[in-house]
mmCIF file of C-alpha atoms in Angstrom:
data_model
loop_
_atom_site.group_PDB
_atom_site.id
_atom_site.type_symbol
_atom_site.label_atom_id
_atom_site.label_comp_id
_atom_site.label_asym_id
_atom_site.label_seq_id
_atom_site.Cartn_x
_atom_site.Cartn_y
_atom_site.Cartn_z
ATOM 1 C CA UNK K 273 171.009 134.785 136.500
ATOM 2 C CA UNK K 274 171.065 138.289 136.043
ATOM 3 C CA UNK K 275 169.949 140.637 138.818
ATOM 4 C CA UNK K 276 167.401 142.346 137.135
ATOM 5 C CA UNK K 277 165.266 139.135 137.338
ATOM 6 C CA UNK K 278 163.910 138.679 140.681
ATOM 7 C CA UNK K 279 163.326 135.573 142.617
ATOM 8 C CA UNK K 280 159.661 134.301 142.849
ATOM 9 C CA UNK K 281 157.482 135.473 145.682
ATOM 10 C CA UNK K 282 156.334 132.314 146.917
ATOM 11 C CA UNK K 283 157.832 128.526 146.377
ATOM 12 C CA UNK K 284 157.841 127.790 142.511
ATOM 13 C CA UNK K 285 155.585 124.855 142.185
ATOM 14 C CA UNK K 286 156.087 123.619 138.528
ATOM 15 C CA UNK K 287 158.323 123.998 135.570
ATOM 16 C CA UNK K 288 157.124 123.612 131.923
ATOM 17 C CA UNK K 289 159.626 123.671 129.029
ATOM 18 C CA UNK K 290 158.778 123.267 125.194
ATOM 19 C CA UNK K 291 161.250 122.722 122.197
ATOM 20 C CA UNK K 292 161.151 121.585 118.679
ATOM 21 C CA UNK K 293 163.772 121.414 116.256
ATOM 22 C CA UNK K 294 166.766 120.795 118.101
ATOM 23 C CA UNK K 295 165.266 120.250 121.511
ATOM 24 C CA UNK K 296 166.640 117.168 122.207
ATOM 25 C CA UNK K 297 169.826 118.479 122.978
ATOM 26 C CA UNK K 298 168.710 121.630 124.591
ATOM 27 C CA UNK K 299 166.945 119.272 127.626
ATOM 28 C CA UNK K 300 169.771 117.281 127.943
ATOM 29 C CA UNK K 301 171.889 119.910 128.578
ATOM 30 C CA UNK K 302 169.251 121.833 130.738
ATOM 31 C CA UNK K 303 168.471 118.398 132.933
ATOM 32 C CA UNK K 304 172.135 117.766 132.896
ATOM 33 C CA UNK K 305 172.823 120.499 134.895
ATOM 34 C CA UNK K 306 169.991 120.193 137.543
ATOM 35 C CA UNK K 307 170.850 118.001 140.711
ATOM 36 C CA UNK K 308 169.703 114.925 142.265
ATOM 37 C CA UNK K 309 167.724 117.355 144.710
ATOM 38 C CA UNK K 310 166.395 119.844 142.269
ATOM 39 C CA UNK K 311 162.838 120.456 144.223
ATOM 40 C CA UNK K 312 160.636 120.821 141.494
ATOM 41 C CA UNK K 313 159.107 119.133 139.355
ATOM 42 C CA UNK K 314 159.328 119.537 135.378
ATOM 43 C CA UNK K 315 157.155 118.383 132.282
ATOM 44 C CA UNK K 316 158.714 119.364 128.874
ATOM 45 C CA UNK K 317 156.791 119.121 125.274
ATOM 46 C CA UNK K 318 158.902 117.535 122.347
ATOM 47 C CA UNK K 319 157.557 117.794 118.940
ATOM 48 C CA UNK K 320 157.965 114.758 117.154
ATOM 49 C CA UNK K 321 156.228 112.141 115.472
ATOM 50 C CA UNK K 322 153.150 111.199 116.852
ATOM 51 C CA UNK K 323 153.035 107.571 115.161
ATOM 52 C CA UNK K 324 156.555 106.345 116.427
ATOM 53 C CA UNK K 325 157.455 104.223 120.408
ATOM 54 C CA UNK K 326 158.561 107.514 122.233
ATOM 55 C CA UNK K 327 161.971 106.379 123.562
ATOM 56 C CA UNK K 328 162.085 110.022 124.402
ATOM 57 C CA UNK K 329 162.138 109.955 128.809
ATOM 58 C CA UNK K 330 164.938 106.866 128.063
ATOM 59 C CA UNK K 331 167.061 108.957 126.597
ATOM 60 C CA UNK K 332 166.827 112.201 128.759
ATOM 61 C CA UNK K 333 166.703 109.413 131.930
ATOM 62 C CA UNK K 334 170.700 109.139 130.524
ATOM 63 C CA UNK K 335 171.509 112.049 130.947
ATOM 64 C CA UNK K 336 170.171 113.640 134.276
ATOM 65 C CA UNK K 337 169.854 112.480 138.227
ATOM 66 C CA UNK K 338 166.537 113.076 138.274
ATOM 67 C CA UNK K 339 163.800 110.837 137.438
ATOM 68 C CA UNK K 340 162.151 110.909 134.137
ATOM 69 C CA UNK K 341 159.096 109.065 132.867
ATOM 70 C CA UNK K 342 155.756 109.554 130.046
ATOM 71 C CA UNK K 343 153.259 111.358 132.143
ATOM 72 C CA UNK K 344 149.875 109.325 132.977
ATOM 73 C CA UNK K 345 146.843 110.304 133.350
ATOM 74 C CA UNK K 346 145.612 110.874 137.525
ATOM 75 C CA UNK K 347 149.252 110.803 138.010
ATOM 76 C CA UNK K 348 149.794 113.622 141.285
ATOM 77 C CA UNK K 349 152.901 115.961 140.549
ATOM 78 C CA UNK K 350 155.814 115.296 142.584
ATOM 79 C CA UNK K 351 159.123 116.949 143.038
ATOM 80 C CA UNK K 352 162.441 115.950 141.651
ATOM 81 C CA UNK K 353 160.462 114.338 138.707
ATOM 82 C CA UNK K 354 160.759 115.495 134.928
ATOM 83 C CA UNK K 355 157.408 114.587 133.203
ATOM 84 C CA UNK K 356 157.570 114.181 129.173
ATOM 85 C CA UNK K 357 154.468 114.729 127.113
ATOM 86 C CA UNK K 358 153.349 111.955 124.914
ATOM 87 C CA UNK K 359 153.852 112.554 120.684
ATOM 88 C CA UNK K 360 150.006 112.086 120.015
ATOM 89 C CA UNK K 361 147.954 113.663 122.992
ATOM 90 C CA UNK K 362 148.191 117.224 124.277
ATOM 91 C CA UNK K 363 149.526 116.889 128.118
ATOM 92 C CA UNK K 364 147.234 119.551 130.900
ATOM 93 C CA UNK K 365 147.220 119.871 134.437
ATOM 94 C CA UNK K 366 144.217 119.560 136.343
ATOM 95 C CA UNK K 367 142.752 121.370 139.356
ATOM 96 C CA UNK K 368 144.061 118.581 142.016
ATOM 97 C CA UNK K 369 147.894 118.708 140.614
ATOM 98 C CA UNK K 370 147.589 115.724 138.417
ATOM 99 C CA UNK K 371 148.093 115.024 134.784
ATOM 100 C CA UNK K 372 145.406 114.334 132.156
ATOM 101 C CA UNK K 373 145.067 114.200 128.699
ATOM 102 C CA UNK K 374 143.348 116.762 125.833
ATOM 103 C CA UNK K 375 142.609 114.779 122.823
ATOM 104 C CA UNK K 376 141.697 117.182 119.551
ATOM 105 C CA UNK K 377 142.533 118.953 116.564
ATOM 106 C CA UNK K 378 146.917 119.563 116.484
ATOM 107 C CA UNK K 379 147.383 123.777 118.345
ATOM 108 C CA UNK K 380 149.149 125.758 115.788
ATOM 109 C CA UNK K 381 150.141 122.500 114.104
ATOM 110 C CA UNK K 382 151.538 120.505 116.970
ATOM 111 C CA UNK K 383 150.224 117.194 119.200
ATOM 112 C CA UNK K 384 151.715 117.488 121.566
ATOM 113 C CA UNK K 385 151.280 120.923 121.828
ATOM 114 C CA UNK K 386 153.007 123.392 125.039
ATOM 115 C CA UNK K 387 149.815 125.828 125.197
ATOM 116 C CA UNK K 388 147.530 123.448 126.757
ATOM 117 C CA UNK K 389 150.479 122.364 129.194
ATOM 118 C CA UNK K 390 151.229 125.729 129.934
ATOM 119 C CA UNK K 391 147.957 127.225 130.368
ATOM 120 C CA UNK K 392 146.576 124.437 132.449
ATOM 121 C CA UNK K 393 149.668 124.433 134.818
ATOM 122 C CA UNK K 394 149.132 128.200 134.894
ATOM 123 C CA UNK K 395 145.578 128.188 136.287
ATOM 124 C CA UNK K 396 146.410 124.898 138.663
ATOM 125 C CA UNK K 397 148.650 126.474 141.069
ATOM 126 C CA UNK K 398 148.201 129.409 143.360
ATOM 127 C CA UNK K 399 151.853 130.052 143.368
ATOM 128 C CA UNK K 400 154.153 130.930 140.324
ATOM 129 C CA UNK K 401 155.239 128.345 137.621
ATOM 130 C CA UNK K 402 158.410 128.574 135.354
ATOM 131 C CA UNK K 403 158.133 128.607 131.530
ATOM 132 C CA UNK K 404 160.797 127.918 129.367
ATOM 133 C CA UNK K 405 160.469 128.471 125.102
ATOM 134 C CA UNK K 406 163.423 126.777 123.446
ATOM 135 C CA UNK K 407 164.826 126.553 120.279
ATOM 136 C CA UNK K 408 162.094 125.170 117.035
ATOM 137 C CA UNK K 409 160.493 125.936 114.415
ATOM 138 C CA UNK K 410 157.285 127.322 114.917
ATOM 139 C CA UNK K 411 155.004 129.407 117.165
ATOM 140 C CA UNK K 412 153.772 127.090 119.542
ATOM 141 C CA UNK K 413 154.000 128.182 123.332
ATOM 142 C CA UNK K 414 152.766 131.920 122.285
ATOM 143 C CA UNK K 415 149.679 131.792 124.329
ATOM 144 C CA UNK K 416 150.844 129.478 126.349
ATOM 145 C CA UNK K 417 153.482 132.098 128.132
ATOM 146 C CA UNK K 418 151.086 134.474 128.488
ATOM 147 C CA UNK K 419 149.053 132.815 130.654
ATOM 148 C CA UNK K 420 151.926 131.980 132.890
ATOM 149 C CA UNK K 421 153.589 136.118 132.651
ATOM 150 C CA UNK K 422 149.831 136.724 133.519
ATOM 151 C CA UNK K 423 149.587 134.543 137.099
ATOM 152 C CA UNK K 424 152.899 135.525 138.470
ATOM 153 C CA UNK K 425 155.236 133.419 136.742
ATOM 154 C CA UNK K 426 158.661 133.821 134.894
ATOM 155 C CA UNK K 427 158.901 133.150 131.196
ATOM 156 C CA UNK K 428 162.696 132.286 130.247
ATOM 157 C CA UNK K 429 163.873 131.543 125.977
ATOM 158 C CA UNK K 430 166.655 130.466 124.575
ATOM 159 C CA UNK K 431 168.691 132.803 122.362
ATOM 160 C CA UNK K 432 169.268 133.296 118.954
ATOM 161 C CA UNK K 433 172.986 132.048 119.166
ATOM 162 C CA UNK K 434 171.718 129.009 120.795
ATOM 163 C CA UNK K 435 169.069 127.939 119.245
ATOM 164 C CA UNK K 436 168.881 125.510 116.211
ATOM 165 C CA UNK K 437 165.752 127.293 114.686
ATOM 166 C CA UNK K 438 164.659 130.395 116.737
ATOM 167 C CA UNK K 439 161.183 130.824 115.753
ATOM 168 C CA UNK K 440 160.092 129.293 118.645
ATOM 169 C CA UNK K 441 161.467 131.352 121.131
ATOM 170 C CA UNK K 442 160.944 134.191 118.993
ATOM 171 C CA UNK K 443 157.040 133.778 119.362
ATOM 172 C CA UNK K 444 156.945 134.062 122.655
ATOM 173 C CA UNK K 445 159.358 137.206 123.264
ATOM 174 C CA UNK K 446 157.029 139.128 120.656
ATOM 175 C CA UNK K 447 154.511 138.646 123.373
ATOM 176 C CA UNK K 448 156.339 140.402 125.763
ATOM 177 C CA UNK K 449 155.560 137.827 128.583
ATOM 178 C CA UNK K 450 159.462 136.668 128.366
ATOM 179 C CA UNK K 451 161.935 137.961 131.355
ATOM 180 C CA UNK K 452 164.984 136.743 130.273
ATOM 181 C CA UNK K 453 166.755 135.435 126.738
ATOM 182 C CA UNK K 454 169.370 133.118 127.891
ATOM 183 C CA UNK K 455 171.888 130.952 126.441
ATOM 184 C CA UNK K 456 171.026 126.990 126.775
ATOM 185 C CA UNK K 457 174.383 126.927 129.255
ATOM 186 C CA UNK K 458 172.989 129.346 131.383
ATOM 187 C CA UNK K 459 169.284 128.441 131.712
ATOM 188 C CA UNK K 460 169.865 124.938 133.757
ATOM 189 C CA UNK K 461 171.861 127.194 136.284
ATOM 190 C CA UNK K 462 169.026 129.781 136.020
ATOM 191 C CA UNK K 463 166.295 127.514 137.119
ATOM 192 C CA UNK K 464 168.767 126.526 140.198
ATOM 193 C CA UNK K 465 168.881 129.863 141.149
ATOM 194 C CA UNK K 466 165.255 130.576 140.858
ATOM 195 C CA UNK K 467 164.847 128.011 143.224
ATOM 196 C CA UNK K 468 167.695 127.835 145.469
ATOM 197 C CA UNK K 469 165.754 128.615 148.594
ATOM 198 C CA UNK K 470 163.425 125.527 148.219
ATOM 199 C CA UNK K 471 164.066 122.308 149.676
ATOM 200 C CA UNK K 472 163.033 118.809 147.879
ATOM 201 C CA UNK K 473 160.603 116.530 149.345
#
């Protein structure tokens, strides 16, 4: 991490991630690199078919010490756990730290879309939340980042070099909420440091 990014005030109580194009690797590497004690929890938007069995948290669940499972609705947020998003419903937050689900119309094209995830997890906590904008095609997460830069919390992207399709990430920088534009090897490590001071439950 580089120094000009400073550590959270307070405990970082949630982590949101959205990818596209290419995203399947960028998680695994990211939740590759986290430990079996990371202490917070995660829920990370895929775009993909919304029609198709999501054998998406089976496959990340191969590739990381943490646990990984669909998100349910009522379901209370809990440390050390990475959340996935379904294909076909847009994943939010609610004011008592569990998940629900936002039927409607796709969010700049996408169901599951990261701006209702990250603007719901935004508003839930009084403490700061992570963002992360990876590599894909499109424009979601835009507002989404904002909302986080605008309670307290960090925005990280993946770089050009890195990235299968940079639009993505490149949406969100030109909103000037991001902090940092990081390599995929060096955001995993990133999100340890950010949180090196907390213990898991």
């Amino acid at each position: 991490m580089t120094s000009s990014l400073r550590k959270p005030h307070s405990r970082v109580k949630m982590i949101v991630l959205a990818a596209s194009a290419g995203g399947l690797q960028a998680f695994i590497e990211i939740l590759s690199a986290l430990p079996a004690n990371f202490p917070v929890p995660l829920a990370i938007v895929l775009h993909r078919q919304p029609d198709r069995v999501s054998l998406l948290p089976e496959i990340l669940a191969r590739h990381t010490k943490l646990r990984v499972k669909q998100a349910e609705v009522g379901e209370l947020i809990r440390p050390g756990t990475v959340y996935v998003a379904p294909p076909n419903r847009h994943l939010v937050v609610t004011s008592n730290h569990t998940f629900s689900y936002r039927n409607g119309k796709r969010i700049r094209g996408t169901c599951s879309s990261a701006n209702p995830l990250f603007e719901t997890a935004a508003a839930a906590w009084n403490a700061p939340i992570i963002a992360v904008v990876l590599t894909g095609g499109d424009a979601d997460a835009a507002e989404g980042v904002q909302a986080v830069k605008a309670r307290g919390g960090i925005v990280l992207a993946q770089d050009p070099a890195s990235c299968e399709v940079f639009s993505m990430p490149l949406s969100a920088i030109k909103t000037g909420a991001v902090d940092l534009v990081l390599p995929l090897k060096e955001i995993g490590p990133t999100l340890i440091s950010l949180t090196a001071e907390q213990t898991a439950a």
